[in-house]
Structures are given as C-alpha cells and as structure tokens.
Coordinates of C-alpha atoms and ligand atoms in Angstrom, one line a residue:
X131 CA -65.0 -54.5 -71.6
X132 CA -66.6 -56.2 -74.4
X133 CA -63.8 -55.0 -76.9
X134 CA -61.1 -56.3 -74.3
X135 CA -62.6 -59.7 -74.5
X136 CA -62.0 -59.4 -78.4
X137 CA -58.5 -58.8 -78.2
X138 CA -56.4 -61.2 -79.7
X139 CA -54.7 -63.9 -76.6
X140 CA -51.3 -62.4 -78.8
X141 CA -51.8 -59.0 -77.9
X142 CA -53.1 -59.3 -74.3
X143 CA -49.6 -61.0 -73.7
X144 CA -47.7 -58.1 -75.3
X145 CA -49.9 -55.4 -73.4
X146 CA -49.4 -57.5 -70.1
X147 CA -45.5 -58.0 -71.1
X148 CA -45.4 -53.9 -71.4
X149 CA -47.4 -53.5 -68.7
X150 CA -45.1 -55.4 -66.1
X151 CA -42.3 -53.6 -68.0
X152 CA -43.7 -50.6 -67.1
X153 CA -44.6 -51.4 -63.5
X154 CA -40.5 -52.5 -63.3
X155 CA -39.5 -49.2 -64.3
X156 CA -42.1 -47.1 -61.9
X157 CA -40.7 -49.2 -59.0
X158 CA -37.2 -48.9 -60.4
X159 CA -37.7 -44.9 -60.4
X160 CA -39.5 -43.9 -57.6
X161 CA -38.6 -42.7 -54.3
X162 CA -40.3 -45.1 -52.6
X163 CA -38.5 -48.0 -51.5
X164 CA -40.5 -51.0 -52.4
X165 CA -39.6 -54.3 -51.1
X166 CA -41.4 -57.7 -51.8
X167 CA -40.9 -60.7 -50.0
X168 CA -42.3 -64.7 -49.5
X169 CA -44.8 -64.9 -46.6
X170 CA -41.8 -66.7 -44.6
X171 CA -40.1 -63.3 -45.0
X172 CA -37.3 -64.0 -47.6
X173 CA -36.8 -60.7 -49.3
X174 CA -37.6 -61.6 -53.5
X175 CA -37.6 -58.3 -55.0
X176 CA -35.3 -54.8 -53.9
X177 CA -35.3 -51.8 -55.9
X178 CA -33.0 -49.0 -56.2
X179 CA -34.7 -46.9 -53.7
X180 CA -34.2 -49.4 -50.8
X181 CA -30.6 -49.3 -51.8
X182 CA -30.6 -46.0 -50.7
X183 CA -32.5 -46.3 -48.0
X184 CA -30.9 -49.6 -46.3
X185 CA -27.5 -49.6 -48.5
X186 CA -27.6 -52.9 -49.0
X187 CA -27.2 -53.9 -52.8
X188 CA -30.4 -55.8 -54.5
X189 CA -27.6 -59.0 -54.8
X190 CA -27.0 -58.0 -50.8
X191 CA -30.8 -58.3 -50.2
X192 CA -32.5 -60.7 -52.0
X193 CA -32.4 -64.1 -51.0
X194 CA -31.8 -62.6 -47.1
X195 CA -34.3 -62.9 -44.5
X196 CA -36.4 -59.5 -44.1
X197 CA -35.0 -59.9 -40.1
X198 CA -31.6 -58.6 -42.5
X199 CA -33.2 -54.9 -41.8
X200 CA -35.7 -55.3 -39.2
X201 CA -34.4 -54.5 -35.1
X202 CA -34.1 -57.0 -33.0
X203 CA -36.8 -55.5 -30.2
X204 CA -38.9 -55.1 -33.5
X205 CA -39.0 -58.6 -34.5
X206 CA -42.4 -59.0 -33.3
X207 CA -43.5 -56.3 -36.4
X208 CA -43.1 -58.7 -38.2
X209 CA -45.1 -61.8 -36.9
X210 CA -48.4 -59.0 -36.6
X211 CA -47.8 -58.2 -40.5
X212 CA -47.2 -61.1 -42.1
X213 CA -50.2 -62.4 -39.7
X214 CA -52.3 -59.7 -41.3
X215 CA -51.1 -60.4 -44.5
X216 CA -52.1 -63.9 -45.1
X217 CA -55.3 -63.3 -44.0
X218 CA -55.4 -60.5 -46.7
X219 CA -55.5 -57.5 -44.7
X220 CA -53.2 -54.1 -45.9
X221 CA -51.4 -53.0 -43.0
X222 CA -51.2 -49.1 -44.0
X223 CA -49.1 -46.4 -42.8
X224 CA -47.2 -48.6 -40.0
X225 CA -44.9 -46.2 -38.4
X226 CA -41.7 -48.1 -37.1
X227 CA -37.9 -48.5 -37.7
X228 CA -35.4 -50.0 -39.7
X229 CA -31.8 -50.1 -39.3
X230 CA -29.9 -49.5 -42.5
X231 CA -26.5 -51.6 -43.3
X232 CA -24.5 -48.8 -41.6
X233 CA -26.5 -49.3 -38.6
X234 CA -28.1 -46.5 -38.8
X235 CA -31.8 -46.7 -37.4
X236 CA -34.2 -45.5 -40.5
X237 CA -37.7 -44.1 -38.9
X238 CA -40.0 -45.2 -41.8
X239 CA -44.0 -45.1 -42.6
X240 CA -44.7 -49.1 -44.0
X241 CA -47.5 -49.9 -46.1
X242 CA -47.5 -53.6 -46.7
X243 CA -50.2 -55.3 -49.4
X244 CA -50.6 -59.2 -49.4
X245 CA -49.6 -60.4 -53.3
X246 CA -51.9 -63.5 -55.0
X247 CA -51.3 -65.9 -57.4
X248 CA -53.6 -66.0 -60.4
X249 CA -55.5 -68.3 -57.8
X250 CA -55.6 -65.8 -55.2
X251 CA -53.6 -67.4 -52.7
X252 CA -51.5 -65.4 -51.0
X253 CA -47.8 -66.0 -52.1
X254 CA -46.0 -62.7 -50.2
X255 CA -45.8 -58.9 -49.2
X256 CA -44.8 -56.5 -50.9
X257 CA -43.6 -53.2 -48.8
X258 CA -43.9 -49.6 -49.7
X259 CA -41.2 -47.8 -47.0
X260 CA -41.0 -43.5 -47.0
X261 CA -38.4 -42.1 -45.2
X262 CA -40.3 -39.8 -42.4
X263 CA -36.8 -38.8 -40.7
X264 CA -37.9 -34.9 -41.9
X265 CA -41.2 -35.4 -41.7
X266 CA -41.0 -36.9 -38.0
X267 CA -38.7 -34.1 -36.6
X268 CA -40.8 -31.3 -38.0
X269 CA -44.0 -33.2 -36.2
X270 CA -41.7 -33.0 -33.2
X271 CA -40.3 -29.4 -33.6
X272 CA -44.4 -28.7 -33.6
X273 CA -45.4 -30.5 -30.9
X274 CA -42.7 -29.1 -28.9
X275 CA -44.0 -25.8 -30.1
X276 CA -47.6 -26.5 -29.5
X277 CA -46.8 -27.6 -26.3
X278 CA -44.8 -24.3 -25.1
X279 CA -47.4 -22.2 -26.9
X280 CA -50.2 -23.9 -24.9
X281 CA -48.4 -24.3 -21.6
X282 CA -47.1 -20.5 -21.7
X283 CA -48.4 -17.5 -18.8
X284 CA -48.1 -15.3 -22.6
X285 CA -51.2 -15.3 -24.2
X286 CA -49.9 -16.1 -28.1
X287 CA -52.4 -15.9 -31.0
X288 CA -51.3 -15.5 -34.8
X289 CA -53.3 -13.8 -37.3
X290 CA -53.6 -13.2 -41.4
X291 CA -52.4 -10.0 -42.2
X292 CA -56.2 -8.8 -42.9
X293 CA -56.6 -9.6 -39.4
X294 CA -58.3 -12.7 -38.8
X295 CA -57.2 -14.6 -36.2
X296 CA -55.7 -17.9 -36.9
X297 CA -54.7 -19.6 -33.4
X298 CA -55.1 -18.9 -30.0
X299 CA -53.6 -20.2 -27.1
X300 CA -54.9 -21.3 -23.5
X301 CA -53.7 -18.3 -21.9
X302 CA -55.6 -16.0 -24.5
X303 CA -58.6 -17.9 -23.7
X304 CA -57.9 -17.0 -19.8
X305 CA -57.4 -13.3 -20.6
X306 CA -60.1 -12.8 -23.0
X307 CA -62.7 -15.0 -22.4
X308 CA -63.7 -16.4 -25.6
X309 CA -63.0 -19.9 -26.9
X310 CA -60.5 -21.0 -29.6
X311 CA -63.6 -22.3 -31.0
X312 CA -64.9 -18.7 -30.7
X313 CA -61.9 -16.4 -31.9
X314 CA -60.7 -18.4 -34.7
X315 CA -61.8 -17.3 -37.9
X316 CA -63.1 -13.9 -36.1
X317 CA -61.2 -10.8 -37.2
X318 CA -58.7 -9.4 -34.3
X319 CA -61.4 -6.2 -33.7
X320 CA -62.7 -8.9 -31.9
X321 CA -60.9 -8.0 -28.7
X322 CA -59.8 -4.1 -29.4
X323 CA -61.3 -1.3 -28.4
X324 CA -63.2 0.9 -30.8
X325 CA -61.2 3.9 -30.2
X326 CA -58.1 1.9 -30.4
X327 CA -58.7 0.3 -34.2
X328 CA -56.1 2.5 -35.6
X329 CA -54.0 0.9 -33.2
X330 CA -54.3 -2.7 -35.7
X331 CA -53.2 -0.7 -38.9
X332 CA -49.9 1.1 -37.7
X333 CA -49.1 -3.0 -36.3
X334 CA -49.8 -4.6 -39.2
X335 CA -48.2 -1.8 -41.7
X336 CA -45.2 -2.6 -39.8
X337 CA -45.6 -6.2 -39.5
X338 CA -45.9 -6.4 -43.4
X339 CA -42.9 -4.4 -44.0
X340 CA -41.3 -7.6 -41.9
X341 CA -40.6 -5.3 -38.9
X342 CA -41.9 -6.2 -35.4
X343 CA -43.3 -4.2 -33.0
X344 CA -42.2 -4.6 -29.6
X345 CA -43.5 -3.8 -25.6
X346 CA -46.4 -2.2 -27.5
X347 CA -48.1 -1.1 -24.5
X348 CA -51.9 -0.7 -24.9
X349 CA -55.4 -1.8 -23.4
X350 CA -58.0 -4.7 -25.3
X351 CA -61.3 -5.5 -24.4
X352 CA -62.0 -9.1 -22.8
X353 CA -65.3 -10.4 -23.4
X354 CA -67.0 -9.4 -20.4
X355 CA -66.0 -6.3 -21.4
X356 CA -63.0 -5.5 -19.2
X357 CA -60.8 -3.6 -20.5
X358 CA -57.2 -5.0 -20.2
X359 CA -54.0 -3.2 -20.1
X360 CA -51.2 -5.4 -21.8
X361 CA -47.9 -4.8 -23.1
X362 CA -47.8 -6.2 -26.5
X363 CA -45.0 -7.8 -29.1
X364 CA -45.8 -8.5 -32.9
X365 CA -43.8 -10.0 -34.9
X366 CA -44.2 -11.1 -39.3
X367 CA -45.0 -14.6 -40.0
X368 CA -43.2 -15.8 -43.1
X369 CA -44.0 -18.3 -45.7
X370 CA -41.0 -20.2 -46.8
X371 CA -40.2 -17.9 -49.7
X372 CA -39.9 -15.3 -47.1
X373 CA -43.1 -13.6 -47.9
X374 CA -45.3 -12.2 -44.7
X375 CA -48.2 -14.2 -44.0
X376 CA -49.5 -12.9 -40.9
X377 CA -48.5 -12.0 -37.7
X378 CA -48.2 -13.8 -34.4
X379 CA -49.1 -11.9 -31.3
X380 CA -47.8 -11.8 -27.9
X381 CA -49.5 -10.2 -25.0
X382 CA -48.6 -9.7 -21.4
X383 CA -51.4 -8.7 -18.7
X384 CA -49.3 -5.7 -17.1
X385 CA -52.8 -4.8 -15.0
X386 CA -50.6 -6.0 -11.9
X387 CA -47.4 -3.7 -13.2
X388 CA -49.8 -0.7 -13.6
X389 CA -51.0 -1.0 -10.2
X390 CA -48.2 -1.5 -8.8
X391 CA -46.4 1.1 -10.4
X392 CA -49.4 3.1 -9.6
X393 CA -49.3 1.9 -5.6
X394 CA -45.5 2.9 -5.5
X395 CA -46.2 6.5 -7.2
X396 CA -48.7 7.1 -4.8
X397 CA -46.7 5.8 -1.9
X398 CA -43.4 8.3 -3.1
X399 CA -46.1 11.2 -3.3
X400 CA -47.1 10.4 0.3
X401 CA -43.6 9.9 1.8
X402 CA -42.9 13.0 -0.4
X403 CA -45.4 14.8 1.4
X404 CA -44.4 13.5 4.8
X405 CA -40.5 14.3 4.4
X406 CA -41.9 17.6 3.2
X407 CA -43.9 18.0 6.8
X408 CA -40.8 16.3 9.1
X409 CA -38.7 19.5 6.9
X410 CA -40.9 22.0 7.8
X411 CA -41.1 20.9 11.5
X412 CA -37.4 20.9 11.8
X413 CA -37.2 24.3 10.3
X414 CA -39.4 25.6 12.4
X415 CA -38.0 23.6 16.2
X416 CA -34.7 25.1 15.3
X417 CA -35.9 28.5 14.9
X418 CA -37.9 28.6 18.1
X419 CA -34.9 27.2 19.3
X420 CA -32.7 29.6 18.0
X421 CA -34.4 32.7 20.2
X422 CA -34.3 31.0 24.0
X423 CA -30.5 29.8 23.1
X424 CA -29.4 33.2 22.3
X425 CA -30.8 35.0 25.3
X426 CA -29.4 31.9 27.6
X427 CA -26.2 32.9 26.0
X428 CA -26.3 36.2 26.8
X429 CA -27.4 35.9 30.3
X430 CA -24.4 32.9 31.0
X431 CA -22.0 36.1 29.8
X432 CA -23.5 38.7 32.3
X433 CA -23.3 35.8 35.2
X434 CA -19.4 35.2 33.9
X435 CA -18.9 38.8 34.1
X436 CA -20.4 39.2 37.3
X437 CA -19.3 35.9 39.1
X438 CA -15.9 36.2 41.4
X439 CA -15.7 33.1 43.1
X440 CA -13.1 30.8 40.7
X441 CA -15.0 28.0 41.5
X442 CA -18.0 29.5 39.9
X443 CA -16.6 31.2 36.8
X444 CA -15.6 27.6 35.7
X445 CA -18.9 26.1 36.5
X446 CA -20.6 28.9 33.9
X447 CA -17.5 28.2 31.6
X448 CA -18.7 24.5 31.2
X449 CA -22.0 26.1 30.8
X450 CA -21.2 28.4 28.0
X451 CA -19.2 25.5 25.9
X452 CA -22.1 23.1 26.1
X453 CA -24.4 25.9 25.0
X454 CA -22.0 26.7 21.9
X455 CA -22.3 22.9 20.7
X456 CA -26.0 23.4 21.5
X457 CA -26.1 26.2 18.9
X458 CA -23.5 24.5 16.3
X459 CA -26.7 21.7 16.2
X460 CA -29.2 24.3 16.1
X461 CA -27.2 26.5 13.2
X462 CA -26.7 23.2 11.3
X463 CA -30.4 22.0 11.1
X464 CA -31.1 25.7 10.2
X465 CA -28.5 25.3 7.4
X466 CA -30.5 22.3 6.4
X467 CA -33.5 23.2 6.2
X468 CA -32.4 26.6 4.3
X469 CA -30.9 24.1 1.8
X470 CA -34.2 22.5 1.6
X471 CA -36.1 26.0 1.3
X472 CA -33.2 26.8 -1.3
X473 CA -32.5 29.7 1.1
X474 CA -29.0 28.8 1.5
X475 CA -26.8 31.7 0.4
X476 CA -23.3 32.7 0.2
X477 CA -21.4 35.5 0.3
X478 CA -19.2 35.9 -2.6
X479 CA -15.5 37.3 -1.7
X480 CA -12.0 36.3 -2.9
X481 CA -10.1 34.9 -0.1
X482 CA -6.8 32.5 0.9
X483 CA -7.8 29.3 1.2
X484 CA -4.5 28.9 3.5
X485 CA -5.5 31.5 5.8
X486 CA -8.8 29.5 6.2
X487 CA -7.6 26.3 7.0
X488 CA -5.0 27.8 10.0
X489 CA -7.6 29.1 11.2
X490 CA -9.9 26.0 11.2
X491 CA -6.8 23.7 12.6
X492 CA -6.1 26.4 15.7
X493 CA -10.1 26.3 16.4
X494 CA -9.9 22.2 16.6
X495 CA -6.5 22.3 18.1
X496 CA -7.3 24.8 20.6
X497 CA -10.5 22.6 21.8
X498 CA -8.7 19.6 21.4
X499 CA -5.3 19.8 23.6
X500 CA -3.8 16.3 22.8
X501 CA -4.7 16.1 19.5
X502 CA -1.7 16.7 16.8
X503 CA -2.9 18.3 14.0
X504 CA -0.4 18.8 11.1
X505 CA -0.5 20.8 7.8
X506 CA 1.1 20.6 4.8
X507 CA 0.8 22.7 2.1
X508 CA 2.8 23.7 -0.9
X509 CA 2.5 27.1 -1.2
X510 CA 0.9 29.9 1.7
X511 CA -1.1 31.1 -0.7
X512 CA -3.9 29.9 -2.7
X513 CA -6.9 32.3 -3.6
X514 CA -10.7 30.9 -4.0
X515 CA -13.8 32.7 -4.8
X516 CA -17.0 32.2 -2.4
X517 CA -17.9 32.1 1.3
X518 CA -14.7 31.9 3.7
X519 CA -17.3 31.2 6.4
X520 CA -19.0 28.5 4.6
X521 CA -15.1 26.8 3.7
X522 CA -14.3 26.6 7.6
X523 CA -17.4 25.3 8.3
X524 CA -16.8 22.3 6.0
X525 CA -13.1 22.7 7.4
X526 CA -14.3 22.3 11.1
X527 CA -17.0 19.8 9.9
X528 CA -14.3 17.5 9.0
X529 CA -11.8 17.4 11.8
X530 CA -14.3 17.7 13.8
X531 CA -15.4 14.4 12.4
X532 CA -11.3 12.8 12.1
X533 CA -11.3 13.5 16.1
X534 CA -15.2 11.9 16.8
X535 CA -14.6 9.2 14.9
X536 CA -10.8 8.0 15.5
X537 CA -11.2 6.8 19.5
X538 CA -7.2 4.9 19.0
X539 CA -5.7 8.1 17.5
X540 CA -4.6 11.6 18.5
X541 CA -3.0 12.4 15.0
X542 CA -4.7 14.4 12.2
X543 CA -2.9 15.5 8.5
X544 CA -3.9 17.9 6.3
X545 CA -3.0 18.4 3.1
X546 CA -3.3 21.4 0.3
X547 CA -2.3 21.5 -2.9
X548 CA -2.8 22.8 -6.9
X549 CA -4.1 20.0 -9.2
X550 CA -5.1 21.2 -12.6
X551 CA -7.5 24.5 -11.8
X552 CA -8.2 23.5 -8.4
X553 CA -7.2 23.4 -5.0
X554 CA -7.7 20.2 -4.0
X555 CA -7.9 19.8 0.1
X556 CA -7.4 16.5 2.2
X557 CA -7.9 15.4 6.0
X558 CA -6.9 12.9 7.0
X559 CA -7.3 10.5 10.0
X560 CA -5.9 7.6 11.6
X561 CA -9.2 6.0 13.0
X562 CA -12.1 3.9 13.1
X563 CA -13.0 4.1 8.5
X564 CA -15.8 3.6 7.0
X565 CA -17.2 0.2 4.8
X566 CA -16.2 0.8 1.4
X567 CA -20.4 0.1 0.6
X568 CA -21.6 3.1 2.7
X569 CA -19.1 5.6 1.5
X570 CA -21.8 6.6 -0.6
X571 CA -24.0 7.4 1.6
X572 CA -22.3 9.3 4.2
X573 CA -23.3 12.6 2.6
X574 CA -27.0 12.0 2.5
X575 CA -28.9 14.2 5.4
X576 CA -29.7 12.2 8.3
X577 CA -27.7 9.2 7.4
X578 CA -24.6 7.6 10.3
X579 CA -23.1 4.8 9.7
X580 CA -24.3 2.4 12.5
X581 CA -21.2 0.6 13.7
X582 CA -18.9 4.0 13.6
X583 CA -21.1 6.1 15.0
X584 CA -23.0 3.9 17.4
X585 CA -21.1 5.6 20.9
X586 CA -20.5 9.4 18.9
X587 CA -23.6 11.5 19.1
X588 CA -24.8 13.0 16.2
X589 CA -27.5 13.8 13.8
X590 CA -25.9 12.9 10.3
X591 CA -25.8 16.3 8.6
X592 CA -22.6 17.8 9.2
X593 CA -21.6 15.7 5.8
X594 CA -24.4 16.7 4.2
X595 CA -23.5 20.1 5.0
X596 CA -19.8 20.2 3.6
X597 CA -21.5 18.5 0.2
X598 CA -23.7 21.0 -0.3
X599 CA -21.5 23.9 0.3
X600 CA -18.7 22.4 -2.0
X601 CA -20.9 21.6 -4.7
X602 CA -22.5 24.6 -4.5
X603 CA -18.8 26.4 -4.5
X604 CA -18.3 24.4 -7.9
X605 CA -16.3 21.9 -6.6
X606 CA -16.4 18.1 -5.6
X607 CA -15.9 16.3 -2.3
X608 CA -15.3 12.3 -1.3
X609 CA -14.1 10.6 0.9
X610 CA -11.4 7.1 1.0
X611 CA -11.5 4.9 3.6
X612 CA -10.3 1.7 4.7
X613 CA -12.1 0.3 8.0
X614 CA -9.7 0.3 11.2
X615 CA -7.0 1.9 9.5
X616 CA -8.7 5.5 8.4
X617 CA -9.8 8.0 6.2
X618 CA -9.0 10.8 3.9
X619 CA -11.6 13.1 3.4
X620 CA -11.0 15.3 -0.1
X621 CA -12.6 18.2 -1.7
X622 CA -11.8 20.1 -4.6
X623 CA -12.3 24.2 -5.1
X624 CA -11.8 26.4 -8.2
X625 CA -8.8 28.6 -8.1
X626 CA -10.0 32.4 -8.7
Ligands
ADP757 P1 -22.6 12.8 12.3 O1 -21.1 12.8 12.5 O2 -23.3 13.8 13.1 O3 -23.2 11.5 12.5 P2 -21.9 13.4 9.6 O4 -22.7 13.8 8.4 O5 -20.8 14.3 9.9 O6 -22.8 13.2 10.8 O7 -21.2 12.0 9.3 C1 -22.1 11.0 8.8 C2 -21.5 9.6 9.2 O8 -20.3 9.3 8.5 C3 -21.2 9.5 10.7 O9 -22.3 9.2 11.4 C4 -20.1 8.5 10.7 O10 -20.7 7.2 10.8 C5 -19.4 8.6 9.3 N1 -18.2 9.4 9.4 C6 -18.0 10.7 9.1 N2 -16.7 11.1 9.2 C7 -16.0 10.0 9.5 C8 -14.7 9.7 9.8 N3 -13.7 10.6 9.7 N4 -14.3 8.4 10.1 C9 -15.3 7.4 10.2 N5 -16.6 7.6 10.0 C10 -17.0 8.9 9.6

C-alpha cells in the first residue's frame, strides 16, 4: 500500500490506461455477453458476445433503448432492476428472457451491478447475460425425470459399482422400509439376503461389462425383515465418456404374481383331481351299465322270438332299437374313459377303406329311409393299416352327426380320394354349420355347440371319439363349415 502511494501520478495513469485496456479485451473475449447501459436504460457499451447472443451489431445497439431486447410482458424487469440499481443493490442471477433481433426468445441468467463515478454516484448498469438455453432444458429433462422416478409403482434406486446406494425412490421407501435418508450412502447388502450376496457380484460383473440384467427374479429383505420376492432389471450407468459408473435398479414386488400363480396352480391340481374323480365315475356308471343292458338285450330277443301277435313283435322291435342307441352311449363313454385310462386299443389288420365306408353308408341309409346318401370315390380300392372297426365308427360317427344336425336337408356326400400318401375322406352335409370360432372345439370331450345342438341330444363325445381314433391311426381330422349352409367333415389315413 505504502509503495502504491509512492508511485509516480505518471505511471498510475499508464497502469490504469493498461488496466482499462485490459478489462476492454476480457469483455471483448469472453463468453459472456456484457451489456452496460445509463440508469434511463440507453444501452452505452455492447460487446462481441451480445452480438451473438441478440444479433444486433454494437452500432445496432448502442445509443437504443435497453426495451430494444427486452419483451414487452417483461418490461416491468426492468423498472424492479434499475430500481435496485440506484439504490446500489446487485440484482444476481435474474433468470428471465430476451428476445434476440431474429425474434428469437433468449432464456438468459442476468446479473446486473450498479456502476459509480469517481464520486460514487450511480451513473448506470452494467449487465452480465449467460445463455441457460442448455442448461435450462437439462434442469427440465431432470425434473421430468425426477418426477417420473418419484411418482413411479417401480421402486428405482441407482448405485456405484462397489455397491453403495446413490438414490432411492418413494416406491423403494414403500417396499423396504428405510428412508432415502437411511439407504443412501449404505452399501446395497443393505436390503439382500445373506444367502443371496453372490447374487450382487454376478449383477454387477455384468453391469460393468455394460450389459443389463433383465426380469432377474429373486427375493430382498425389507427392514422389518420380510422377505420380498421381486423381479428385478439392472442396467450400467455411464459417464459421458461412456465409462460405467454404477448401476440403476429397477424392482417389481411380484409377491401378488407368486401368489397368484401359486392360487391358479393349486386350483388346476384340484380341478385336475376333480376331472380325475368325474373320469373314474363315468368309467365305472358305464360299466355297471354295461352288465343290466346286455341281459335286457338278450331277454327283448327271447320275447321277439317267442311273441306271435304282429302287434307285439313291433312293440319289442321299438324296444330293441332304443336299447341299441342305449348301448352305442354306453360303448362310447366306455371308449372314453379307456382313452383316458390309455386302454384304448386297436386291432391292427390291412383292410379297404372302400369296403368300410359302403358299409357305413348302408348302416345310416338303412336306418335312415329318406335320407340320400351319395359316394364318390375314385378308385374301389384303397388299402389302410389299423382297426376297420374303429374307421366305421368314426364313419357312422359322422353321418350320424350330417343327419342330427342338418333338420332342412335329406342329402349327404361323401367323398374318397388319394392325396399324396393318404387317403383323404370327406362328409359332407347340407345343414345347420358350425361358427367358424368353435370349430376348434368341437373335438374336445364333452363339448356341443349350444345353438346347433340345443333340440339334438347328445353327450359331446362322438367327435372326440373320431379324433382320437384318427390321430391315433396317424392321420388328421377337421372339419369346414359355414353356418346355415353346411359342413364337410375331413380326415386323412395313411395308405398301407
Ligand atoms: P354330440 O353330437 O353328441 O353333441 P359330437 O362330439 O358328435 O357330440 O359333436 C360335438 C358338437 O359338434 C355337437 O354338439 C354339434 O354342436 C357340433 N356338430 C357336430 N357335427 C356337426 C354337423 N355335422 N353340423 C353341425 N354341427 C355339428
């Protein structure tokens, strides 16, 4: 200080004459723009940087009213700062906007510093402005992000990649129990398991290979001690050279998942065991069925034999045909539940598949007067390998079915012919058809289609039947359909 004093009044004019030009260039160079202007607001000094920032010139600028940059709903700004400026206040770190030549609206952070005379009156402002256009979005961007993060059902934390937790959201703080004030700055053993620790290195080897780990389903420990299943996803956290930092941690609670996943396992087991029980119960019925049907049988044929009166023989007739349908239904749940028991067998014989069909057709047409059953085939002869019995019975199945269910029609078709190494077999009918959404179902046991079969009785196997022995002859069977005008049902065999 003393020395100072010394100094020649020469020299303190050079040193002040360097110093303000060095204070020109500073302002000249930096980023910053820095604007001065009078306390009535007529801009007096502009430097390169508010060029860039407003795009007007410094000759475009100075002399202009500051109002040259400020919006109009913003005029008021500047009434508070110049306000605070004369009575010597700084007015720091003003966040507001400017609108640039082009009309663009600059978002800018203002720090404005009242400038003296050698007297100390204040004479003007001058006006640091910094572009926070990036800076403002990426505070945005983060809120946004905070927001979500805290708002989300997910519990989200992020840790370092030596485990200690760095953030932790609302939802973690409902599923574990601890704090943020708590878990932050704990390491992540924190809420795992003992026996699971090994767990945390296999996630973080992969995390800091910049993999992530995904529907990682596992159990952590709450702070009451619960033990909570969750499903969790990991993913790297990078720096901006790309470098892992840590890893950020999403966990669902899938305690309600388990259960319920438990509930419905539990609940297939049961109906399991209960379609198991109805099985065996039908099963049995038809086999103690099976005994009094045969010896009623048998007794109708001695009183046929025995009977003279005309009257009478066609009484026990009727008798002895309701008695066969009786034992058709009887033989089929048999069949099904011999399927069930895998007890189903077959004989296996070579055989005409032509032969079988005629045969089939003469049965139906013979019960079935008025109906008009044709057959096309392309050649008589056509050998397959399984259980002619079994074939009919799919046979008979079928137009059994194309008379039942056509009420309008009398006319049946069926067709036979070679494609590739099969026969491939079709009947078809003329009546009611079937919604193209349950043809998939009709071969399941038990299962009619409601509107068709509403006035035809039935017990929804005979479908089931046909599928089974097909398939289990190696070949394939389906049915087309369109409703009210009819259906085709197909199968395929193996030639021999
Ligand atoms: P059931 O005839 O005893 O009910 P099926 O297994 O033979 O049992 O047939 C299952 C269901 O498929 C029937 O209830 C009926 O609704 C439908 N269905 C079968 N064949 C035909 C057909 N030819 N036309 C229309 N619907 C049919």
């Amino acid at each position: 200080m003393e020395n100072d004093a010394e100094v020649p009044q020469t020299d303190t004019r050079l040193e002040l004459e360097s110093k303000r030009g060095m204070l020109a260039a500073i302002i000249d160079s930096t980023d910053d723009t820095i604007i001065s202007k009078t306390t009535q607001g007529i801009i007096t000094s502009w430097n390169p940087a508010a060029k860039r920032m407003f795009g007007y010139t410094e000759e475009e600028a100075i002399g202009q009213h500051i109002s040259l940059i400020i919006p109009e709903d913003r005029m008021g700004e500047e009434t508070y700062i110049i306000g605070q400026i004369l009575q010597g206040q700084k007015v720091d770190h003003f966040e507001t906007l400017r609108r640039a030549k082009n009309g663009d609206l600059v978002p800018i952070s203002l720090t404005v510093s009242p400038i003296k005379d050698r007297s100390g009156r204040i004479i003007g402002a001058s006006k640091i402005a910094r572009d926070i256009s990036v800076q403002r979005i990426a505070v945005e961007k983060q809120g946004v992000l905070a927001a979500i993060i805290d708002t989300s059902d997910d519990t989200i934390l992020s840790k370092t990649l030596e485990g200690i937790i760095t953030s932790w959201n609302k939802a973690a703080v409902k599923m574990f129990g601890y704090t943020e004030a708590e878990a932050i700055g704990k390491h992540i053993s924190l809420i795992i398991p003992p026996d699971r620790l090994d767990e945390e290195s296999y996630i973080i080897g992969e995390v800091s290979k910049g993999n992530k780990v995904d529907h990682f389903q596992t159990f952590r420990r709450a702070k009451n001690g619960n033990l909570i299943p969750i499903s969790l996803s990991v993913s790297p956290i990078t720096d901006e050279s790309g470098k892992v930092i840590g890893a950020s941690k999403i966990a669902r609670d899938i305690s309600a998942e388990q259960s319920a996943q438990q509930e419905t396992a539990e609940l297939y087991k049961q109906l399991q065991a209960l379609n198991a029980k109805k099985d065996e119960f039908i099963g049995l019925a038809s086999h103690e069925l099976k005994t009094p049907l045969t010896s009623v049988n048998g007794y109708l044929q001695i009183l046929g034999q025995r009977i003279t009166d005309e009257k009478n023989k066609v009484f026990v007739q009727k008798a002895q045909q309701q008695l066969s349908k009786l034992s058709t239904l009887v033989d089929d749940l048999l069949d099904v539940s011999k399927i069930e028991a895998g007890k189903l067998n077959f004989r296996d014989e070579v055989f005409n598949i032509c032969e079988v069909i005629s045969d089939a057709i003469d049965l139906i047409s013979h019960a079935n007067g008025n109906y008009q059953i044709t057959f096309e085939t392309s050649t008589p002869e056509f050998t397959i390998r399984g259980d002619a019995h079994r074939i009919e019975q799919v046979l008979i199945n079928l137009l059994t079915n194309a008379i039942r269910y056509s009420p309008g029609s009398n006319r049946i078709e069926v067709y036979l012919f070679a494609e590739a190494e099969n026969v491939k077999v079709g009947v078809k009918d003329f009546g009611l058809g079937i919604a193209s959404e349950k043809l998939n179902h009709i071969f399941s046991r038990y299962y009619r289609v409601d509107d068709s079969s509403a006035n035809v009785s039935g017990l929804g196997i005979g479908l089931y039947l046909c599928y089974e022995i097909v398939t289990r002859h190696r070949g394939r069977i389906w049915a087309e359909s369109e409703l009210k005008a009819g259906s085709t049902f197909w199968f395929i065999l193996p030639i021999a």
